[in-house]
Short mmCIF file of C-alpha atoms and ligand atoms in Angstrom, two decimals:
data_model
loop_
_atom_site.label_atom_id
_atom_site.label_comp_id
_atom_site.label_asym_id
_atom_site.label_seq_id
_atom_site.Cartn_x
_atom_site.Cartn_y
_atom_site.Cartn_z
CA MET G 1443 75.21 105.51 95.69
CA ASP G 1444 78.39 103.38 95.34
CA LEU G 1445 81.62 104.74 93.85
CA LEU G 1446 81.23 102.93 90.52
CA HIS G 1447 77.71 104.36 90.18
CA LEU G 1448 79.01 107.85 90.95
CA ASN G 1449 81.67 107.38 88.30
CA ASP G 1450 78.92 106.56 85.72
CA GLU G 1451 76.94 109.65 86.74
CA LEU G 1452 80.03 111.82 86.25
CA ASN G 1453 80.91 110.27 82.88
CA ILE G 1454 79.14 113.06 81.02
CA VAL G 1455 80.80 112.40 77.64
CA GLY G 1456 79.78 108.72 77.75
CA GLN G 1457 76.22 109.59 78.75
CA ALA G 1458 75.90 112.20 75.99
CA LYS G 1459 76.88 109.48 73.51
CA LYS G 1460 74.29 107.13 74.99
CA TYR G 1461 71.48 109.71 74.78
CA GLY G 1462 72.65 110.68 71.27
CA ILE G 1463 72.91 114.40 72.08
CA PRO G 1464 75.81 116.88 71.84
CA LEU G 1465 77.77 117.58 75.03
CA TRP G 1466 76.47 121.14 75.39
CA GLN G 1467 72.89 119.79 75.57
CA HIS G 1468 73.70 117.23 78.27
CA PRO G 1469 71.76 117.96 81.52
CA GLN G 1470 74.70 117.35 83.89
CA PHE G 1471 77.02 119.48 81.73
CA LEU G 1472 74.45 122.31 81.73
CA PHE G 1473 74.13 121.91 85.48
CA LEU G 1474 77.92 122.33 85.89
CA VAL G 1475 77.92 125.43 83.66
CA MET G 1476 75.03 126.87 85.65
CA GLY G 1477 76.89 126.11 88.90
CA VAL G 1478 79.84 128.19 87.68
CA ILE G 1479 77.49 131.03 86.62
CA ILE G 1480 75.79 130.91 90.03
CA ILE G 1481 79.11 131.15 91.90
CA LEU G 1482 80.21 134.08 89.71
CA SER G 1483 76.90 135.94 90.03
CA SER G 1484 76.78 135.36 93.82
CA THR G 1485 80.32 136.76 94.21
CA LEU G 1486 79.44 139.72 92.02
CA SER G 1487 76.19 140.42 93.90
CA TYR G 1488 78.14 140.21 97.19
CA PHE G 1489 80.52 142.97 96.07
CA ILE G 1490 77.70 145.11 94.63
CA GLY G 1491 75.63 144.59 97.80
CA ARG G 1492 78.57 145.60 100.02
CA ARG G 1493 78.90 148.83 98.08
CA TYR G 1494 75.23 149.88 98.32
CA ILE G 1495 73.96 148.17 101.50
CA THR G 1496 75.64 149.09 104.76
CA ASP G 1497 74.50 146.14 106.95
CA PRO G 1498 76.78 143.09 106.12
CA GLU G 1499 74.16 140.62 107.47
CA VAL G 1500 71.57 141.87 104.94
CA VAL G 1501 74.18 141.46 102.18
CA ALA G 1502 74.95 137.89 103.26
CA LEU G 1503 71.23 137.01 103.45
CA PHE G 1504 70.62 138.55 100.03
CA VAL G 1505 73.47 136.51 98.48
CA ILE G 1506 72.33 133.25 100.13
CA VAL G 1507 68.69 133.70 98.98
CA LEU G 1508 69.81 134.59 95.45
CA THR G 1509 72.14 131.57 95.26
CA LEU G 1510 69.43 129.22 96.52
CA VAL G 1511 66.84 130.51 94.02
CA LEU G 1512 69.32 130.16 91.16
CA LEU G 1513 70.30 126.66 92.30
CA VAL G 1514 66.69 125.47 92.45
CA LEU G 1515 66.03 126.96 89.00
CA ALA G 1516 69.14 125.27 87.58
CA PHE G 1517 68.09 121.94 89.08
CA ILE G 1518 64.56 122.17 87.60
CA ILE G 1519 65.92 123.09 84.17
CA ALA G 1520 68.54 120.30 84.21
CA LYS G 1521 65.87 117.75 85.28
CA SER G 1522 63.53 118.73 82.47
CA PHE G 1523 66.37 118.49 79.95
CA GLU G 1524 67.16 115.04 81.33
CA LYS G 1525 63.53 113.97 80.76
CA LEU G 1526 63.62 115.32 77.21
CA ALA G 1527 66.89 113.54 76.48
CA GLU G 1528 65.44 110.32 77.89
CA ALA G 1529 62.30 110.67 75.74
CA SER G 1530 64.46 111.25 72.68
CA ARG G 1531 66.59 108.17 73.47
CA LEU G 1532 63.44 106.05 73.90
CA LYS G 1533 62.02 107.28 70.62
CA SER G 1534 65.12 106.44 68.61
CA GLU G 1535 65.51 103.06 70.33
CA PHE G 1536 61.83 102.32 69.67
CA ILE G 1537 62.19 103.09 65.97
CA GLY G 1538 65.49 101.19 65.70
CA ILE G 1539 64.32 98.07 67.50
CA VAL G 1540 60.84 97.89 65.98
CA SER G 1541 62.07 98.46 62.45
CA HIS G 1542 64.88 95.93 62.81
CA GLN G 1543 62.85 93.29 64.64
CA LEU G 1544 59.97 93.55 62.16
CA ARG G 1545 61.98 94.08 59.00
CA SER G 1546 64.32 91.10 59.34
CA PRO G 1547 61.61 88.40 59.83
CA LEU G 1548 59.56 90.08 57.11
CA SER G 1549 62.44 89.98 54.60
CA ASN G 1550 63.14 86.35 55.60
CA MET G 1551 59.50 85.49 54.92
CA LYS G 1552 59.56 87.23 51.54
CA TRP G 1553 62.72 85.38 50.58
CA ILE G 1554 61.28 82.00 51.69
CA ALA G 1555 57.99 82.68 49.87
CA GLU G 1556 59.96 83.42 46.67
CA LEU G 1557 61.89 80.16 47.06
CA LEU G 1558 58.67 78.21 47.57
CA ALA G 1559 57.00 79.89 44.58
CA SER G 1560 59.98 79.15 42.35
CA GLY G 1561 59.45 75.42 42.91
CA LYS G 1562 63.20 74.90 43.31
CA ASN G 1563 64.51 72.78 46.19
CA ASN G 1564 61.13 71.11 46.60
CA HIS G 1565 62.68 68.57 48.95
CA LYS G 1566 63.29 71.40 51.42
CA GLN G 1567 59.63 72.51 51.55
CA GLU G 1568 59.10 71.29 55.11
CA GLU G 1569 62.15 73.23 56.32
CA TYR G 1570 60.92 76.38 54.53
CA PHE G 1571 57.45 76.13 56.08
CA GLN G 1572 59.03 75.77 59.51
CA MET G 1573 61.13 78.90 58.86
CA LEU G 1574 57.98 80.78 57.80
CA GLN G 1575 56.32 79.73 61.04
CA GLU G 1576 59.33 80.78 63.19
CA ASN G 1577 59.57 84.21 61.53
CA SER G 1578 55.85 84.93 61.82
CA THR G 1579 55.96 83.87 65.49
CA ARG G 1580 58.81 86.36 66.09
CA MET G 1581 56.73 89.16 64.58
CA GLN G 1582 53.65 88.14 66.51
CA GLU G 1583 55.61 88.09 69.79
CA LEU G 1584 56.94 91.60 69.21
CA ILE G 1585 53.47 92.93 68.40
CA ASN G 1586 52.03 91.24 71.52
CA ASP G 1587 54.80 92.82 73.62
CA LEU G 1588 54.10 96.27 72.14
CA LEU G 1589 50.38 95.88 72.91
CA MET G 1590 51.24 94.79 76.44
CA VAL G 1591 53.45 97.88 76.93
CA SER G 1592 50.64 100.14 75.76
CA ARG G 1593 48.24 98.39 78.19
CA ILE G 1594 50.72 98.83 81.06
CA GLU G 1595 51.16 102.53 80.25
CA GLU G 1596 47.41 103.10 80.17
CA GLY G 1597 47.19 101.43 83.58
CA GLY G 1598 45.07 98.64 82.12
CA LEU G 1599 47.08 95.58 83.13
CA ALA G 1600 44.15 93.40 84.23
CA LEU G 1601 45.46 90.60 86.44
CA LYS G 1602 43.30 87.55 87.12
CA LYS G 1603 44.83 86.65 90.45
CA LYS G 1604 44.31 83.30 92.09
CA GLU G 1605 46.05 80.81 94.32
CA PHE G 1606 48.49 78.57 92.45
CA ALA G 1607 51.80 76.73 92.72
CA LEU G 1608 54.59 78.68 91.04
CA GLN G 1609 56.61 75.47 90.58
CA ASP G 1610 53.83 74.16 88.27
CA SER G 1611 54.21 77.22 86.00
CA LEU G 1612 57.96 76.74 86.19
CA SER G 1613 57.69 73.12 85.00
CA GLU G 1614 55.49 74.23 82.08
CA VAL G 1615 57.97 76.95 81.08
CA ILE G 1616 60.94 74.58 81.35
CA SER G 1617 59.29 72.01 79.12
CA SER G 1618 58.29 74.61 76.51
CA LEU G 1619 61.91 75.88 76.46
CA GLN G 1620 63.43 72.37 76.18
CA PRO G 1621 64.46 72.78 72.50
CA MET G 1622 66.28 76.04 73.34
CA ILE G 1623 67.90 74.51 76.44
CA ARG G 1624 69.15 71.55 74.40
CA ALA G 1625 70.35 73.69 71.50
CA ALA G 1626 72.34 75.95 73.85
CA ASN G 1627 73.79 73.03 75.84
CA ILE G 1628 72.45 74.43 79.10
CA ILE G 1629 72.59 72.42 82.31
CA LEU G 1630 69.42 73.38 84.15
CA LYS G 1631 69.14 72.95 87.92
CA VAL G 1632 66.04 73.58 90.03
CA GLU G 1633 66.56 73.97 93.79
CA THR G 1634 63.57 74.22 96.11
CA GLU G 1635 63.49 74.34 99.88
CA GLY G 1636 60.87 71.82 101.04
CA ASN G 1637 57.45 72.25 99.47
CA PRO G 1638 57.18 75.91 98.37
CA PRO G 1639 53.89 77.57 99.46
CA LYS G 1640 51.30 78.62 96.86
CA VAL G 1641 51.36 82.21 95.64
CA PHE G 1642 48.54 84.66 94.91
CA ALA G 1643 49.02 86.10 91.40
CA ASP G 1644 47.91 85.73 87.78
CA PRO G 1645 49.25 82.34 86.55
CA ARG G 1646 49.17 83.32 82.86
CA GLN G 1647 51.15 86.52 83.44
CA MET G 1648 53.59 84.76 85.76
CA HIS G 1649 54.15 82.20 83.02
CA GLN G 1650 55.29 85.13 80.83
CA VAL G 1651 57.61 86.47 83.57
CA LEU G 1652 59.26 83.07 84.12
CA ASP G 1653 59.52 82.49 80.38
CA ASN G 1654 61.26 85.84 79.88
CA LEU G 1655 63.74 85.40 82.74
CA LEU G 1656 64.64 81.85 81.81
CA GLU G 1657 64.90 82.64 78.10
CA ASN G 1658 67.24 85.56 78.92
CA ALA G 1659 69.41 83.35 81.15
CA ILE G 1660 69.77 80.89 78.26
CA LYS G 1661 70.21 83.55 75.54
CA TYR G 1662 72.81 85.53 77.49
CA THR G 1663 74.84 82.49 78.52
CA GLY G 1664 75.89 82.81 74.92
CA ARG G 1665 76.20 80.35 72.11
CA THR G 1666 78.63 77.47 72.68
CA LYS G 1667 80.73 78.66 69.73
CA ASP G 1668 81.10 82.22 71.17
CA ALA G 1669 81.84 80.89 74.61
CA VAL G 1670 84.66 78.68 73.36
CA LEU G 1671 86.13 81.43 71.19
CA LYS G 1672 85.92 84.40 73.54
CA ASP G 1673 85.45 83.20 77.08
CA GLY G 1674 87.10 79.82 77.27
CA ALA G 1675 84.94 77.04 78.61
CA ARG G 1676 82.05 79.01 80.11
CA ASP G 1677 80.00 77.35 82.81
CA ARG G 1678 76.67 76.66 81.09
CA THR G 1679 74.66 76.08 84.24
CA VAL G 1680 71.41 77.94 84.88
CA THR G 1681 70.08 77.51 88.41
CA ILE G 1682 66.51 78.27 89.46
CA ARG G 1683 65.81 78.61 93.17
CA LEU G 1684 62.50 78.89 95.01
CA LYS G 1685 62.75 80.10 98.59
CA LYS G 1686 60.11 81.00 101.15
CA GLU G 1687 60.52 84.38 102.83
CA ALA G 1688 58.36 85.85 105.61
CA ARG G 1689 55.27 86.68 103.50
CA HIS G 1690 56.63 86.15 100.00
CA LEU G 1691 57.97 83.40 97.80
CA ARG G 1692 61.27 84.33 96.16
CA CYS G 1693 62.32 82.98 92.79
CA GLU G 1694 65.92 83.39 91.59
CA ILE G 1695 67.33 82.56 88.16
CA GLU G 1696 71.11 82.50 88.10
CA ASP G 1697 73.29 82.20 85.01
CA ARG G 1698 77.05 82.30 84.36
CA GLY G 1699 76.61 84.21 81.12
CA VAL G 1700 77.78 87.49 79.62
CA GLY G 1701 76.59 89.59 82.59
CA ILE G 1702 75.63 93.27 82.51
CA PRO G 1703 78.18 96.14 82.32
CA GLN G 1704 78.07 98.42 85.38
CA GLU G 1705 77.17 101.53 83.35
CA ASP G 1706 74.10 99.78 81.84
CA LYS G 1707 72.62 98.48 85.08
CA LYS G 1708 70.41 101.49 85.76
CA TYR G 1709 68.68 101.15 82.37
CA ILE G 1710 67.91 97.41 82.52
CA PHE G 1711 64.20 97.72 83.43
CA GLN G 1712 63.57 100.55 80.96
CA LYS G 1713 61.61 99.68 77.88
CA PHE G 1714 63.56 99.16 74.63
CA PHE G 1715 66.90 99.09 76.46
CA ARG G 1716 69.41 96.47 75.28
CA SER G 1717 72.95 96.53 76.60
CA THR G 1718 75.78 96.73 74.07
CA ASN G 1719 77.28 93.68 75.68
CA ALA G 1720 74.11 91.65 75.07
CA LEU G 1721 73.80 92.95 71.52
CA ARG G 1722 77.21 91.53 70.71
CA HIS G 1723 76.05 88.06 71.78
CA GLU G 1724 72.40 87.99 70.85
CA THR G 1725 70.92 89.94 67.98
CA GLN G 1726 67.31 89.00 68.63
CA GLY G 1727 65.37 90.88 71.27
CA SER G 1728 63.27 93.97 71.76
CA GLY G 1729 64.33 95.19 75.19
CA LEU G 1730 60.69 94.91 76.31
CA GLY G 1731 60.70 91.60 78.21
CA LEU G 1732 62.12 92.87 81.51
CA TYR G 1733 60.04 96.05 81.44
CA ILE G 1734 56.88 93.91 81.09
CA ALA G 1735 58.03 91.31 83.64
CA ASN G 1736 58.86 93.99 86.20
CA SER G 1737 55.47 95.69 85.69
CA ILE G 1738 53.62 92.37 86.13
CA VAL G 1739 55.52 91.51 89.32
CA LYS G 1740 54.98 95.00 90.77
CA SER G 1741 51.24 94.87 90.01
CA SER G 1742 51.10 91.46 91.70
CA GLY G 1743 52.43 92.97 94.95
CA GLY G 1744 55.98 91.68 94.52
CA LYS G 1745 59.40 93.07 93.69
CA MET G 1746 61.97 92.35 91.01
CA GLY G 1747 65.72 92.94 90.97
CA PHE G 1748 69.06 91.56 89.86
CA ARG G 1749 72.76 91.39 90.58
CA SER G 1750 75.25 90.94 87.82
CA LYS G 1751 78.90 91.13 86.89
CA GLU G 1752 80.09 91.51 83.32
CA HIS G 1753 81.59 88.25 81.92
CA LYS G 1754 80.66 86.44 85.17
CA GLY G 1755 76.87 86.14 85.03
CA SER G 1756 73.60 87.46 86.37
CA THR G 1757 70.98 86.54 88.93
CA PHE G 1758 67.49 87.91 88.34
CA TRP G 1759 65.01 87.50 91.19
CA PHE G 1760 61.42 88.35 91.98
CA THR G 1761 59.07 87.88 94.92
CA LEU G 1762 55.33 87.17 95.01
CA PRO G 1763 52.88 87.31 97.92
CA ILE G 1764 52.18 83.90 99.46
CA ALA G 1765 48.48 82.90 99.27
CA ARG G 1766 46.64 83.03 102.60
CA GLN G 1767 45.99 79.54 103.94
P1 ADP R 268 65.71 91.45 75.27
O1 ADP R 268 66.30 90.22 75.88
O2 ADP R 268 64.63 91.18 74.30
O3 ADP R 268 66.76 92.38 74.73
P2 ADP R 268 64.82 92.17 77.94
O4 ADP R 268 63.92 93.29 78.36
O5 ADP R 268 64.41 90.79 78.33
O6 ADP R 268 64.97 92.32 76.38
O7 ADP R 268 66.25 92.46 78.52
C1 ADP R 268 66.77 93.78 78.41
C2 ADP R 268 68.28 93.75 78.39
O8 ADP R 268 68.76 93.31 79.68
C3 ADP R 268 68.88 92.74 77.41
O9 ADP R 268 68.96 93.27 76.12
C4 ADP R 268 70.24 92.50 78.03
O10 ADP R 268 71.09 93.59 77.72
C5 ADP R 268 69.96 92.57 79.53
N1 ADP R 268 69.76 91.23 80.14
C6 ADP R 268 68.59 90.69 80.51
N2 ADP R 268 68.76 89.48 81.07
C7 ADP R 268 70.11 89.25 81.05
C8 ADP R 268 70.95 88.16 81.48
N3 ADP R 268 70.45 87.07 82.05
N4 ADP R 268 72.30 88.29 81.31
C9 ADP R 268 72.82 89.42 80.73
N5 ADP R 268 72.08 90.47 80.31
C10 ADP R 268 70.74 90.39 80.46
#
């Protein structure tokens, strides 16, 4: 564990805020209190033992065993509190994200439908229908993601694996994201070493993984307006690299965007997690994309990870098994 990570673990007040629980219910705080109680009770039992047991070695053994038992108990209790706090955080984030991400497109649709029904601004009908379509797509995507999460949790992620070229899926994803790439002024670079070998995975699911990672890289590079106002002229390059490793193909997607704050890094692959930093830049998102992408890659026999620095950018990567020739 690096020093910065240790610092996050020890920031009990910050963590209590994140979990949304009072300090006295925080697992690490309880663990500290229990530690103090253990030290006091061990000292006390040492003095009592010395008074009633003549052999000092028996006293020492008694105190050590008692301390160990109490420590193990304290650890188990603190761990179960941690799980409860985590479950409570997930529940409130689930409710917050689902209600917000469903309510806002739904209110937009109601408002557009009212405008259409009123017959005013008839010349804008085409624009209104397009907005209706965009909002219903947003809702549909969230519902699909929620269904996918429930399938993953029930262990029912059925992958139809076959041999295919990942760069073909990549080209499809890039062309479907062209409007977003253009709107965000992104300079997209694809770097491949020679002719990348075919992989063995589910092409449809890998399409979703690539789509999520690339969409995030674009979204979290930030809007041009924000970048000029807050970050000066931000580099708007997104680079995709395909590299062959011993038995895997590695895909990296690097951006120079908002990056991820150190204290949020450990939560990034958890479902419904959205970093405060990202929320400031991008209001749309469910915090499910990376959880799903990571589960798909793991079930395909690969790994996923990232490195990131706040305000500097992020590189998300994953590996997939190379198909046997
Ligand atoms: P969403 O983008 O819908 O919020 P994801 O599961 O795809 O959900 O991502 C989870 C969180 O990880 C995001 O809310 C954001 O905080 C962070 N994140 C993901 N990709 C990036 C990136 N390229 N740059 C900065 N932060 C990122």
